[in-house]
Amino acid sequence: MSTYPSAQPDWNNLQVLQRKRLPHRASFFSYKNDEDALTYDESRSTAISLNGTWKFNVVDNPLRAPEGFQSPSFDTSSWPDITVPGMWQLQGFGQPQYTNTVFPFPVGLESDGTLNIPFEGNHTGSYVRQFSVPSGWQVHGLVRLRLEGVDSAFHVFCNGMEVGYSQGSRNPSEFDVTPLLHFGGHNVIAVRVYQYCDGSYIEDQDQWWLSGIFRDVWLISFPLNHIADIQVQTHLDESYRDATLTAKVDTSGSAIPISISLLDSSRSVVASVAETMTDSLSTTLFLSLENPLKWTAETPHLYHLVIRTPDQTLAVRVGFRTIELNNGIFMVNGQPVILRGTNRHEHHPQSGRTVPRDFLQKDLVLMKQHNINAIRTSHYPNHPHLYHLADELGFWVIDEADLEAHGFADVEEAALDPEMGLSGKQRQDYFFDRAARYTTDNPAWGEAYLDRARQLVTRDKNHPCVTLWSLGNEAFYGRNFQAMYDWIKAYDSTRPVHYEADRLAQTVDVMSQMYSSVDTIVAYAKDRTSTKPLVLCEFIHAMGNGPGAIKEYIDAFYKYPLLMGGFVWEWNNHGLLTTNKGGEEYYAYGGDFGDEPNDGNFVMDGVTFSDHTPNPGLLEYKKAIEPVQVIGGNEKTLEIINRYDFLSLDHLRCKWEVIGDGYTRPGGEIIIPAGIKPGQTATLVIDNPVQLGSIPGEGYLTVTFTLKNVTSWAPSEHEVANGQIFLRPYAARSSDSLIRPRFVWA
């Protein structure tokens, strides 16, 4: 028999988002010297990974979780093992559940704004592992416990003592555990994870409901006087040539000498400055540079800022770029940019949202190889490693807060009185407005929303790849989004802010729409009252035989300056590799685990299969967004247009051949004139063109554009684009005959 607590538990108390969690900070590790810091390798930092094998117990109600499990003397020898990071449903503990919008738990709004999560059915996992801490860390200073992601909420204990509580599944949590540790001796960490918490009401993303410690766990050593946070920004002058770098450094302690050095890609120092902190705990350092290399998704030139104190060194990747909206046009470094993007959920066919780093890297390399230049982190901050890779490989990133509340629309639609006679857009607007009252336009939820904005921006602010902040997804519109926007713009004015459900863009900086028709976006672009750029944060839904009409959208993006591009929905199918009763493996979707309610195969809507290999939709998308387009020609000349945003075509090689039914006629190389600028058309001349009379039948001039040199994402000769020109029609012969079938109508 379970005894219910007299007070609301933390996981069901809107007044408690955290206990003893340290302030948010940028994602960085501390190192002992420059050499180690510039590797960006956590294993060379002053940190210890707590990833690996833990002991685990799961029950179907928090009240049934084992009491005293946090005690070092508690016997967990009979408990099974579990791998951290990982999702417990994918390691044999319970079943996955897929819903697109419907909440998997009851919704009941109290008069004070409370939304209660039930005890029954709220599975609770108890994790325990032992670890040791070097004795030298005791004299070094402080030790922090950092959990990069836990779904959905948790209490954490160290050596039997409570460390703290946190919620916000896809955000990090950090705690000071220094006074609780046995340095040089035996230690026990215990984490109690709740499948659902009140925060789950605003984590209703279209994905599998999975639980557990699914991202990395770290012990990080900091000196007593240390760098607590750093905010790096780059500012270009009016001609987008010279730059100023600002580094706002927050410290813990006083009289700390600080020096910063900016290094180029060869690790040579190009600028430096030093200062000693006195009474202030924050200072801003400035570096001026003459014409540094600029960072873009096509030219991801990175510098490295090294920040030092006597006891601590850290490094930050720096990309010099300026983002602005100029007369309604989205621009970077003074040039218009078109986002040829994809939405990307974190997914692995066997481990769910726990994505191995090599698998993640293959994802991004595959995107580059298929001409994708932008990623929307739908619909939450991704693992920190994604942003490092995006900085290095070159992607424009819409970084999205961990916030979606789509399920309230289902609640309101189900309660809609049919006698009201609403239909179509009237109906949707009605229950969307009603749905906002639960959380989005409810002042009781204001701090919960703000916390997710702070988490997003504070962690990822130093990444040049982060191009726009997104307040979340499909959570309607209300006062709490205005508060998020106001906080972000006060903290970071260097990036625009996005949120699609602000349908009139009355708060955010860009107009965003989902699945609008080509006619709709063209009408917006031609409307003289339109003042903000329009992005399709989701378009060309890639389910079944989709996506379709890609070319028409892309042509519109390049024709109308107010259109800044779009993001295909979505990157991958989310099938989970499963074995049926006959021993055959297949990729499961909603309902295949007996999960109710579910939204069936709606989770299978990507341009890659569930193992993240390309499907025909990705090949079609690559063709539509290729950065070189063949727009005309004949057997002697070729008309092309450069659709890069910054690059000329000097890095490409063009080859031609003639192909037809059953034959190929080798051609040769076509010289690409130097300096063909973005947006410029050009005529390429074919030396020794094919004689049309020598073609045995129907023929096409086929050209390919390939890389001259190896890049970080593709080998030389990788095909970037291709095109065909029709040369000669099929010539019927007198001996040819058509056999037409006779149809008998019954």
XYZ file of C-alpha atoms in Angstrom:
746
model
C 0.000 0.000 0.000
C 1.401 3.422 -1.018
C 1.261 6.434 1.278
C 0.877 9.695 -0.599
C 3.101 12.575 0.551
C 1.555 15.470 2.436
C 3.216 18.017 0.132
C 3.521 18.202 -3.636
C 6.617 16.319 -4.793
C 9.226 18.336 -6.649
C 8.408 16.639 -9.937
C 4.789 17.814 -9.671
C 5.366 21.277 -8.234
C 5.423 24.201 -10.638
C 7.228 26.274 -8.021
C 10.218 23.919 -8.117
C 12.235 23.771 -11.327
C 15.462 22.940 -9.526
C 17.102 22.645 -6.137
C 20.764 23.612 -5.658
C 21.456 23.586 -9.393
C 24.344 25.887 -10.283
C 23.771 28.875 -12.595
C 23.657 28.163 -16.322
C 26.921 28.591 -18.229
C 28.446 28.040 -21.634
C 29.437 24.499 -22.505
C 33.192 24.198 -21.912
C 35.730 22.072 -20.058
C 38.760 23.194 -18.050
C 42.313 22.176 -18.955
C 45.753 22.504 -17.419
C 47.488 24.115 -20.392
C 47.018 25.523 -23.893
C 48.056 22.338 -25.657
C 45.393 20.243 -23.968
C 42.707 22.918 -24.250
C 43.198 23.261 -28.003
C 42.461 19.570 -28.533
C 38.879 20.130 -27.268
C 39.195 16.557 -26.009
C 37.307 16.080 -22.737
C 39.536 13.134 -21.803
C 42.474 15.575 -21.537
C 40.499 18.011 -19.381
C 40.151 18.168 -15.607
C 37.080 15.961 -15.794
C 36.170 12.332 -15.194
C 33.444 10.601 -17.158
C 30.836 8.721 -15.142
C 29.460 7.075 -18.279
C 29.374 3.308 -18.257
C 27.666 0.567 -16.281
C 25.351 1.514 -13.410
C 23.012 -0.548 -11.238
C 19.340 0.040 -11.991
C 15.851 -0.510 -10.620
C 12.549 0.645 -12.133
C 9.019 0.705 -10.694
C 5.711 1.997 -12.040
C 5.103 4.633 -9.333
C 7.506 6.975 -7.492
C 5.966 5.833 -4.213
C 7.183 2.288 -4.879
C 10.785 3.255 -5.548
C 13.238 1.585 -3.125
C 13.731 3.594 0.032
C 17.267 4.375 1.157
C 18.780 3.456 -2.218
C 21.050 6.504 -2.011
C 22.869 5.167 1.050
C 26.389 3.817 0.380
C 25.436 0.760 2.448
C 22.387 -0.052 0.304
C 22.827 -3.436 -1.392
C 22.304 -3.176 -5.157
C 24.070 -6.429 -6.016
C 20.804 -8.032 -7.141
C 19.883 -5.125 -9.369
C 20.462 -5.505 -13.117
C 23.019 -3.397 -14.974
C 22.151 -0.510 -17.261
C 24.313 1.549 -19.589
C 24.616 5.294 -19.056
C 24.005 7.224 -21.214
C 20.973 5.372 -22.500
C 17.184 5.123 -22.528
C 15.860 2.494 -20.135
C 12.985 1.361 -22.414
C 15.576 0.393 -25.042
C 17.555 -1.670 -22.554
C 14.752 -4.023 -21.585
C 12.996 -1.924 -18.927
C 9.481 -1.095 -20.123
C 8.275 -0.240 -23.612
C 8.727 2.782 -25.888
C 5.661 4.843 -26.752
C 5.202 7.073 -29.779
C 2.754 9.931 -29.978
C 2.884 12.928 -32.257
C 0.715 15.314 -30.240
C -1.416 13.385 -27.744
C -0.177 13.400 -24.156
C 0.378 9.886 -22.781
C -0.978 11.034 -19.388
C -4.150 12.838 -18.243
C -4.495 16.600 -18.542
C -6.290 18.466 -15.773
C -5.884 22.222 -15.309
C -6.332 23.453 -11.728
C -7.479 26.987 -10.909
C -3.949 27.984 -9.815
C -2.442 26.859 -13.123
C -1.258 23.502 -11.820
C -1.246 20.532 -14.165
C -0.983 17.383 -12.128
C 1.053 14.384 -13.231
C -0.383 11.132 -11.802
C 1.658 8.910 -9.500
C 0.397 5.683 -11.038
C 2.096 4.967 -14.324
C 4.885 7.464 -13.689
C 7.712 4.959 -13.955
C 10.674 5.778 -11.754
C 14.224 4.603 -12.310
C 16.835 4.407 -9.564
C 20.462 4.519 -10.733
C 23.529 3.764 -8.580
C 27.235 3.580 -9.330
C 30.510 3.743 -7.448
C 33.430 5.955 -8.391
C 36.652 7.395 -7.050
C 38.057 10.918 -7.123
C 41.801 11.681 -7.306
C 43.164 12.873 -3.985
C 44.859 15.764 -5.798
C 41.479 17.249 -6.645
C 40.937 18.147 -2.984
C 43.664 20.773 -3.056
C 42.738 21.900 -6.547
C 39.463 23.476 -5.503
C 35.899 22.593 -6.488
C 34.211 19.579 -8.053
C 31.023 19.802 -10.076
C 28.684 17.022 -11.127
C 27.288 17.698 -14.603
C 24.487 15.723 -16.234
C 24.039 16.766 -19.873
C 20.521 15.352 -20.245
C 18.047 13.392 -18.100
C 14.474 12.643 -19.193
C 12.401 13.978 -17.548
C 13.340 15.013 -13.984
C 15.599 13.700 -11.258
C 16.927 13.906 -7.732
C 20.624 13.209 -7.311
C 22.527 12.053 -4.213
C 26.214 11.662 -3.387
C 27.401 9.418 -0.558
C 23.896 9.324 0.876
C 23.367 13.079 0.918
C 20.980 14.903 -1.385
C 22.800 16.980 -3.985
C 19.802 18.546 -5.680
C 16.932 18.308 -8.129
C 16.451 19.397 -11.746
C 14.041 19.164 -14.665
C 14.210 20.151 -18.320
C 15.063 16.969 -20.158
C 17.280 18.194 -22.966
C 19.178 20.752 -20.882
C 22.250 20.252 -18.680
C 22.246 20.337 -14.887
C 25.319 21.069 -12.795
C 25.824 20.791 -9.027
C 28.607 21.492 -6.545
C 29.480 18.168 -4.856
C 32.809 19.226 -3.303
C 31.800 18.911 0.395
C 30.191 15.498 -0.166
C 33.146 13.694 -1.761
C 35.699 11.314 -0.288
C 38.848 12.373 -2.124
C 41.091 9.447 -2.918
C 38.453 7.062 -1.602
C 35.191 5.294 -2.346
C 32.136 7.311 -3.455
C 28.564 6.474 -4.457
C 26.327 8.475 -6.748
C 22.592 7.742 -6.837
C 20.056 9.301 -9.230
C 16.287 8.903 -9.068
C 14.706 9.634 -12.459
C 10.992 10.280 -13.003
C 9.496 9.349 -16.362
C 7.121 12.326 -16.218
C 7.107 15.626 -14.349
C 5.079 18.813 -14.741
C 7.700 19.873 -17.284
C 6.556 16.989 -19.488
C 3.526 19.086 -20.407
C 5.876 21.377 -22.340
C 8.025 18.564 -23.716
C 5.376 17.121 -26.022
C 7.609 16.853 -29.091
C 6.730 14.570 -32.004
C 8.967 11.644 -31.014
C 9.212 8.501 -28.921
C 8.562 8.923 -25.202
C 11.766 7.486 -23.722
C 13.325 7.915 -20.301
C 16.575 7.933 -18.413
C 20.043 9.436 -18.158
C 20.501 9.676 -21.915
C 23.458 12.064 -22.218
C 26.913 12.164 -20.654
C 27.621 12.436 -16.930
C 30.776 14.237 -15.790
C 32.722 15.104 -12.656
C 34.555 18.349 -13.427
C 37.328 19.835 -11.310
C 37.568 23.636 -11.104
C 40.162 25.682 -9.198
C 38.869 27.694 -6.256
C 39.381 30.920 -8.210
C 38.093 30.077 -11.666
C 36.414 31.180 -14.861
C 32.713 30.581 -14.278
C 31.453 31.596 -17.715
C 32.508 33.287 -20.924
C 30.491 34.992 -23.669
C 32.300 35.576 -26.975
C 30.896 37.808 -29.700
C 32.287 39.029 -33.012
C 31.401 42.350 -34.615
C 32.310 43.345 -38.168
C 32.652 46.934 -39.322
C 30.334 48.565 -41.843
C 32.288 47.141 -44.771
C 32.312 43.644 -43.215
C 36.087 43.624 -43.333
C 37.704 44.352 -39.980
C 36.441 42.902 -36.720
C 36.228 43.389 -32.997
C 36.015 40.412 -30.686
C 34.521 40.841 -27.223
C 34.998 38.283 -24.487
C 32.887 38.805 -21.375
C 34.493 36.724 -18.628
C 32.721 35.924 -15.360
C 34.893 34.649 -12.520
C 34.505 33.163 -9.090
C 37.098 34.694 -6.812
C 38.982 37.968 -6.821
C 42.328 39.328 -8.019
C 42.543 36.725 -10.767
C 44.973 37.495 -13.606
C 43.282 36.716 -16.938
C 44.830 36.597 -20.388
C 43.248 35.780 -23.709
C 44.930 34.892 -26.987
C 43.362 34.456 -30.396
C 44.952 31.781 -32.564
C 44.385 31.098 -36.235
C 43.846 27.657 -37.784
C 47.584 26.911 -37.670
C 47.562 27.746 -33.936
C 49.606 30.931 -34.405
C 48.748 33.840 -32.089
C 47.182 36.754 -33.987
C 46.049 38.891 -31.021
C 46.153 38.872 -27.237
C 45.315 40.937 -24.170
C 45.603 40.508 -20.402
C 43.884 41.938 -17.334
C 43.775 41.295 -13.593
C 40.371 41.030 -11.998
C 40.011 43.113 -8.840
C 36.714 43.671 -7.085
C 34.484 42.901 -10.044
C 33.405 39.351 -10.844
C 32.947 40.184 -14.522
C 35.052 41.910 -17.141
C 34.936 42.352 -20.904
C 38.119 42.062 -22.970
C 38.470 43.380 -26.520
C 40.552 42.262 -29.491
C 40.711 44.131 -32.801
C 41.574 42.293 -35.998
C 42.314 43.498 -39.488
C 40.372 41.525 -42.098
C 40.137 38.133 -40.388
C 38.867 35.195 -42.403
C 35.086 35.123 -42.152
C 32.995 32.196 -40.952
C 30.081 31.025 -43.087
C 28.463 27.652 -43.663
C 30.381 27.513 -46.964
C 33.664 28.830 -45.568
C 33.774 27.689 -41.924
C 37.036 29.433 -41.037
C 37.628 29.014 -37.316
C 39.916 30.803 -34.905
C 40.568 29.640 -31.348
C 40.310 31.829 -28.281
C 42.391 30.605 -25.353
C 41.444 31.998 -21.935
C 43.892 31.539 -19.056
C 44.136 32.058 -15.327
C 47.077 30.776 -13.252
C 45.178 27.532 -12.539
C 42.807 27.104 -15.479
C 42.817 27.161 -19.275
C 39.933 26.807 -21.675
C 39.450 27.233 -25.412
C 36.522 28.452 -27.503
C 36.089 28.128 -31.271
C 35.541 31.538 -32.841
C 33.967 32.365 -36.186
C 33.915 35.959 -37.350
C 30.487 36.693 -38.770
C 27.663 39.201 -38.397
C 23.987 38.289 -38.774
C 21.448 40.969 -39.612
C 18.048 41.612 -41.150
C 18.408 44.345 -43.741
C 15.188 45.682 -45.288
C 13.540 42.352 -44.585
C 16.393 40.295 -46.059
C 18.260 37.723 -43.977
C 21.965 38.466 -44.353
C 25.294 37.206 -43.036
C 28.444 39.295 -43.457
C 26.509 41.614 -45.741
C 25.356 38.876 -48.132
C 21.862 37.373 -48.518
C 21.692 33.749 -47.395
C 19.231 31.028 -48.386
C 18.697 28.255 -45.854
C 18.592 24.864 -47.587
C 17.908 23.031 -44.376
C 16.619 20.000 -42.572
C 14.880 19.407 -39.261
C 16.808 16.907 -37.187
C 15.659 14.964 -34.154
C 18.205 13.056 -32.116
C 17.658 9.441 -33.122
C 19.520 6.158 -33.272
C 17.679 2.989 -34.351
C 18.870 1.063 -31.288
C 19.626 3.640 -28.597
C 16.977 6.290 -29.334
C 17.983 9.800 -28.283
C 21.350 8.543 -27.089
C 23.325 9.081 -30.275
C 26.954 7.882 -30.515
C 29.316 10.610 -31.655
C 30.489 8.768 -34.752
C 26.844 8.248 -35.777
C 26.142 11.962 -35.271
C 29.179 12.891 -37.342
C 28.068 10.605 -40.176
C 24.691 12.389 -40.121
C 26.259 15.808 -40.601
C 28.737 14.626 -43.222
C 25.854 13.055 -45.154
C 23.977 16.364 -44.973
C 26.939 18.246 -46.416
C 27.316 15.673 -49.174
C 23.671 16.278 -50.126
C 23.998 20.084 -50.262
C 22.159 20.759 -46.985
C 23.526 23.906 -45.357
C 21.240 24.385 -42.335
C 19.895 22.405 -39.363
C 16.960 23.119 -37.094
C 17.432 21.275 -33.801
C 13.834 20.128 -33.650
C 12.634 20.587 -31.018
C 15.213 20.996 -28.274
C 18.903 21.738 -27.763
C 20.911 18.841 -29.174
C 23.968 17.165 -27.679
C 26.787 19.745 -27.346
C 28.932 17.822 -29.821
C 26.546 18.675 -32.683
C 27.424 22.355 -32.407
C 31.168 21.677 -32.414
C 30.750 19.668 -35.603
C 28.498 22.317 -37.158
C 31.135 24.970 -36.387
C 33.808 22.876 -38.087
C 31.869 21.489 -41.066
C 29.787 24.594 -41.699
C 26.040 24.741 -40.995
C 23.571 27.486 -40.227
C 21.769 26.280 -37.085
C 18.369 27.288 -35.748
C 18.869 26.336 -32.112
C 15.527 25.507 -30.517
C 14.448 25.574 -26.882
C 13.160 22.372 -25.282
C 9.555 23.472 -25.436
C 6.466 22.071 -27.143
C 2.905 21.764 -25.857
C 1.030 20.563 -28.927
C -1.108 18.112 -26.944
C -3.243 20.872 -25.450
C -4.678 21.494 -28.923
C -5.948 17.913 -28.947
C -7.524 18.451 -25.532
C -9.342 21.576 -26.717
C -10.348 20.108 -30.073
C -11.883 17.120 -28.328
C -13.852 19.453 -26.062
C -15.034 21.691 -28.895
C -18.808 21.993 -29.012
C -19.961 20.914 -32.491
C -22.942 23.243 -32.149
C -20.588 26.221 -32.481
C -20.521 25.556 -36.214
C -16.816 26.318 -36.642
C -14.912 24.794 -39.524
C -11.508 25.008 -41.184
C -9.237 27.818 -39.996
C -11.888 29.190 -37.608
C -11.956 25.875 -35.813
C -8.195 25.615 -35.541
C -7.772 29.212 -34.380
C -10.388 28.652 -31.689
C -8.812 25.643 -30.051
C -5.264 27.006 -30.533
C -6.250 30.150 -28.629
C -7.906 28.032 -25.954
C -4.882 25.752 -25.721
C -2.565 28.676 -24.905
C -4.267 29.201 -21.543
C -2.798 26.013 -20.071
C 0.872 27.033 -20.082
C 1.867 29.519 -22.782
C -0.400 32.375 -21.713
C -0.520 31.307 -18.078
C 1.609 33.521 -15.780
C 2.071 30.596 -13.395
C 4.263 28.995 -16.082
C 6.347 32.089 -16.797
C 9.467 30.966 -14.936
C 9.334 27.485 -16.481
C 9.398 29.059 -19.951
C 12.142 31.526 -19.070
C 14.283 28.763 -17.618
C 14.302 26.981 -20.960
C 15.255 30.165 -22.809
C 18.132 30.781 -20.412
C 19.321 27.189 -20.673
C 19.322 27.289 -24.468
C 21.120 30.579 -24.980
C 23.575 30.360 -22.114
C 24.867 26.933 -23.133
C 25.254 27.517 -26.886
C 25.941 31.263 -27.152
C 29.575 30.935 -28.272
C 28.992 28.778 -31.341
C 29.313 30.616 -34.665
C 27.030 28.030 -36.266
C 24.075 29.168 -34.136
C 22.347 31.606 -36.467
C 18.897 32.032 -34.919
C 17.417 31.225 -31.537
C 14.046 29.470 -31.599
C 11.678 29.785 -28.649
C 10.262 26.300 -29.187
C 7.694 24.590 -31.375
C 3.919 24.261 -31.596
C 3.088 25.690 -28.201
C 0.656 28.375 -29.428
C 1.292 32.018 -28.534
C 1.091 34.017 -25.333
C 2.806 36.193 -22.765
C 5.442 33.660 -21.789
C 6.939 33.700 -25.268
C 7.151 37.473 -25.136
C 9.092 37.136 -21.867
C 11.456 34.590 -23.433
C 12.073 36.885 -26.383
C 12.733 39.905 -24.173
C 15.260 37.996 -22.062
C 17.105 36.583 -25.078
C 17.374 39.945 -26.857
C 18.696 41.582 -23.676
C 21.292 38.831 -23.238
C 22.287 38.299 -26.891
C 21.380 40.941 -29.438
C 23.576 39.423 -32.166
C 21.073 36.847 -33.456
C 17.457 36.986 -34.643
C 14.775 35.068 -32.744
C 12.347 32.611 -34.348
C 9.070 31.026 -33.272
C 6.573 29.694 -35.815
C 3.449 29.818 -33.653
C 3.798 33.592 -33.329
C 1.745 33.592 -36.510
C 1.880 37.346 -37.099
C 5.522 37.678 -35.976
C 4.346 40.318 -33.515
C 7.155 39.359 -31.134
C 9.847 37.499 -33.056
C 12.217 38.793 -35.732
C 11.322 36.529 -38.643
C 8.046 35.296 -40.056
C 7.890 31.521 -39.868
C 5.389 29.130 -41.418
C 4.897 25.389 -41.796
C 3.800 23.688 -45.022
C 2.550 26.828 -46.715
C 2.026 26.441 -50.452
C 4.349 28.020 -52.984
C 1.560 30.449 -53.894
C 1.194 31.479 -50.252
C 4.857 32.291 -49.687
C 5.130 34.091 -53.030
C 2.111 36.205 -52.119
C 3.801 37.115 -48.820
C 7.037 38.015 -50.603
C 5.207 40.235 -53.105
C 3.068 41.957 -50.471
C 4.461 45.451 -49.909
C 3.322 45.379 -46.277
C 5.611 42.388 -45.516
C 8.612 43.642 -43.561
C 10.196 40.510 -42.096
C 11.904 37.632 -43.900
C 9.913 34.414 -44.181
C 11.346 31.000 -43.362
C 9.545 27.692 -43.789
C 10.685 26.028 -40.587
C 8.994 22.864 -41.891
C 8.076 22.113 -45.507
C 7.902 19.327 -48.134
C 6.860 16.681 -45.586
C 8.983 13.624 -46.410
C 6.526 10.809 -45.676
C 5.628 7.948 -47.986
C 6.356 9.092 -51.532
C 7.237 12.607 -50.328
C 8.709 15.088 -50.481
C 7.242 16.779 -53.545
C 7.192 20.143 -55.363
C 10.720 20.804 -54.081
C 11.933 22.623 -57.187
C 9.039 25.066 -57.126
C 9.827 26.055 -53.538
C 13.565 26.419 -54.164
C 13.004 28.528 -57.265
C 10.766 30.821 -55.212
C 13.415 31.158 -52.482
C 15.925 32.422 -55.026
C 13.484 34.675 -56.885
C 12.048 36.637 -53.962
C 14.489 38.307 -51.506
C 12.080 38.155 -48.534
C 12.139 34.334 -48.638
C 15.061 33.005 -46.595
C 14.615 29.279 -47.274
C 13.222 26.260 -45.527
C 13.812 23.066 -43.581
C 12.570 19.733 -44.867
C 10.547 17.706 -42.378
C 12.559 15.750 -41.535
C 16.001 14.186 -41.587
C 15.311 10.595 -40.583
C 12.695 7.953 -39.986
C 12.516 7.139 -36.270
C 12.031 3.402 -36.541
C 13.461 1.363 -33.664
C 15.233 -1.853 -34.611
C 13.110 -4.680 -33.224
C 12.813 -8.449 -33.630
C 9.438 -10.063 -34.274
C 8.273 -13.420 -32.932
C 9.757 -15.163 -35.950
C 13.218 -13.785 -35.217
C 13.164 -11.277 -38.082
C 14.454 -7.752 -37.531
C 12.349 -4.762 -38.572
C 12.008 -1.095 -37.742
C 9.104 -0.564 -35.354
C 6.836 2.470 -35.135
C 3.972 3.551 -32.893
C 1.797 0.664 -31.694
C 4.376 -2.033 -32.419
C 5.184 -2.240 -28.712
C 1.562 -2.377 -27.611
C 1.821 1.305 -26.753
C -1.501 3.110 -26.405
C -2.279 5.774 -27.382
C 0.014 6.040 -30.381
C 0.266 7.808 -33.710
C 1.317 4.829 -35.796
C 3.792 5.295 -38.606
C 3.747 9.096 -38.507
C 7.219 8.856 -37.001
C 8.473 7.473 -40.334
C 8.737 10.730 -42.267
C 12.386 11.372 -43.024
C 14.636 11.726 -46.055
C 16.801 8.973 -44.593
C 15.740 5.524 -43.498
C 15.775 4.527 -39.830
C 19.418 3.449 -40.145
C 20.138 6.931 -41.569
C 21.002 5.817 -45.078
C 19.575 7.985 -47.889
C 16.172 7.272 -49.321
C 14.971 8.646 -52.701
C 13.628 11.763 -51.000
C 17.125 12.837 -49.978
C 18.457 12.328 -53.501
C 15.603 14.453 -54.865
C 16.269 17.152 -52.259
C 19.988 17.188 -53.085
C 19.170 17.747 -56.741
C 16.725 20.581 -56.039
C 19.092 22.482 -53.730
C 22.328 21.882 -55.653
C 24.477 25.020 -55.620
C 25.138 24.950 -59.364
C 22.122 24.861 -61.670
C 22.149 24.106 -65.387
C 19.623 26.496 -66.908
C 20.177 26.001 -70.640
C 22.539 25.051 -73.420
C 23.219 22.878 -76.450
C 25.976 20.594 -77.697
C 28.449 23.512 -77.757
C 27.682 25.675 -74.728
C 26.230 25.368 -71.262
C 24.319 28.035 -69.326
C 24.673 27.796 -65.535
C 23.909 29.836 -62.426
C 25.907 29.914 -59.181
C 23.553 29.389 -56.240
C 26.171 29.432 -53.514
C 25.821 32.267 -51.009
C 29.532 33.136 -50.719
C 31.648 30.850 -52.907
C 32.643 31.252 -56.501
C 32.802 28.062 -58.572
C 36.595 27.980 -58.570
C 36.651 24.916 -56.298
C 34.672 22.808 -58.786
C 35.482 20.771 -61.877
C 32.961 20.176 -64.681
C 32.887 17.113 -66.939
C 30.558 16.109 -69.760
C 29.417 13.059 -71.671
C 26.506 12.078 -73.890
C 24.166 9.328 -72.768
C 21.206 7.653 -74.370
C 19.332 4.390 -74.400
C 22.008 1.731 -74.156
C 25.057 3.874 -74.889
C 27.452 6.427 -73.412
C 29.743 8.665 -75.459
C 32.711 9.897 -73.391
C 33.293 13.627 -73.453
C 35.809 15.605 -71.449
C 36.299 18.498 -69.076
C 34.607 21.867 -69.441
C 36.683 24.757 -68.195
C 34.833 26.836 -65.591
C 35.807 30.517 -65.882
C 37.361 31.921 -62.704
C 35.425 34.145 -60.366
C 31.799 33.270 -61.119
C 30.149 34.967 -58.154
C 27.067 33.896 -56.171
C 23.905 34.616 -58.134
C 25.850 35.123 -61.353
C 25.050 33.274 -64.576
C 27.772 32.133 -66.947
C 28.276 30.426 -70.288
C 30.629 27.461 -70.409
C 32.153 26.498 -73.755
C 32.524 22.835 -74.664
C 35.722 22.101 -76.564
C 35.408 19.444 -79.265
C 31.642 19.123 -78.887
C 29.834 16.010 -79.981
C 28.557 15.915 -83.553
C 24.803 15.476 -83.415
C 24.860 13.233 -86.472
C 27.073 10.753 -84.666
C 24.528 10.146 -81.917
C 22.822 6.789 -82.582
C 19.467 7.876 -81.200
C 17.942 9.928 -78.426
C 20.765 11.675 -76.571
C 21.404 13.944 -73.632
C 24.414 16.058 -72.825
C 25.106 15.146 -69.194
C 27.374 17.304 -67.024
C 28.635 16.818 -63.493
C 30.227 19.302 -61.110
C 32.656 17.743 -58.658
C 35.063 18.921 -55.973
C 38.624 19.565 -57.098
C 40.086 18.891 -53.670
C 39.306 16.876 -50.581
C 37.269 18.652 -47.882
C 36.410 17.841 -44.267
C 33.162 16.248 -45.493
C 33.909 14.698 -48.897
C 36.743 13.330 -51.031
C 37.906 14.998 -54.221
C 35.681 14.200 -57.203
C 32.598 14.131 -54.959
C 29.612 15.122 -57.107
C 28.036 18.373 -55.975
C 25.619 18.928 -58.869
C 24.630 17.620 -62.282
C 22.482 18.549 -65.222
C 21.284 17.431 -68.636
C 20.573 19.115 -71.952
C 18.356 17.338 -74.473
C 20.294 17.032 -77.742
C 18.388 14.763 -80.109
C 15.006 13.023 -80.075
C 14.449 9.338 -80.578
C 14.322 8.467 -84.295
C 11.752 5.750 -84.993
C 12.743 3.104 -87.533
C 10.354 1.577 -90.062
C 10.875 -1.792 -88.480
C 9.731 -0.508 -85.116
C 6.216 -1.454 -84.141
C 4.037 -0.809 -81.176
C 2.111 -3.677 -79.677
C -0.954 -2.327 -77.997
C -2.780 -4.586 -75.523
C -6.466 -5.233 -76.014
C -8.574 -4.542 -72.962
C -11.739 -6.528 -72.394
C -14.222 -4.714 -70.222
C -16.288 -7.034 -68.086
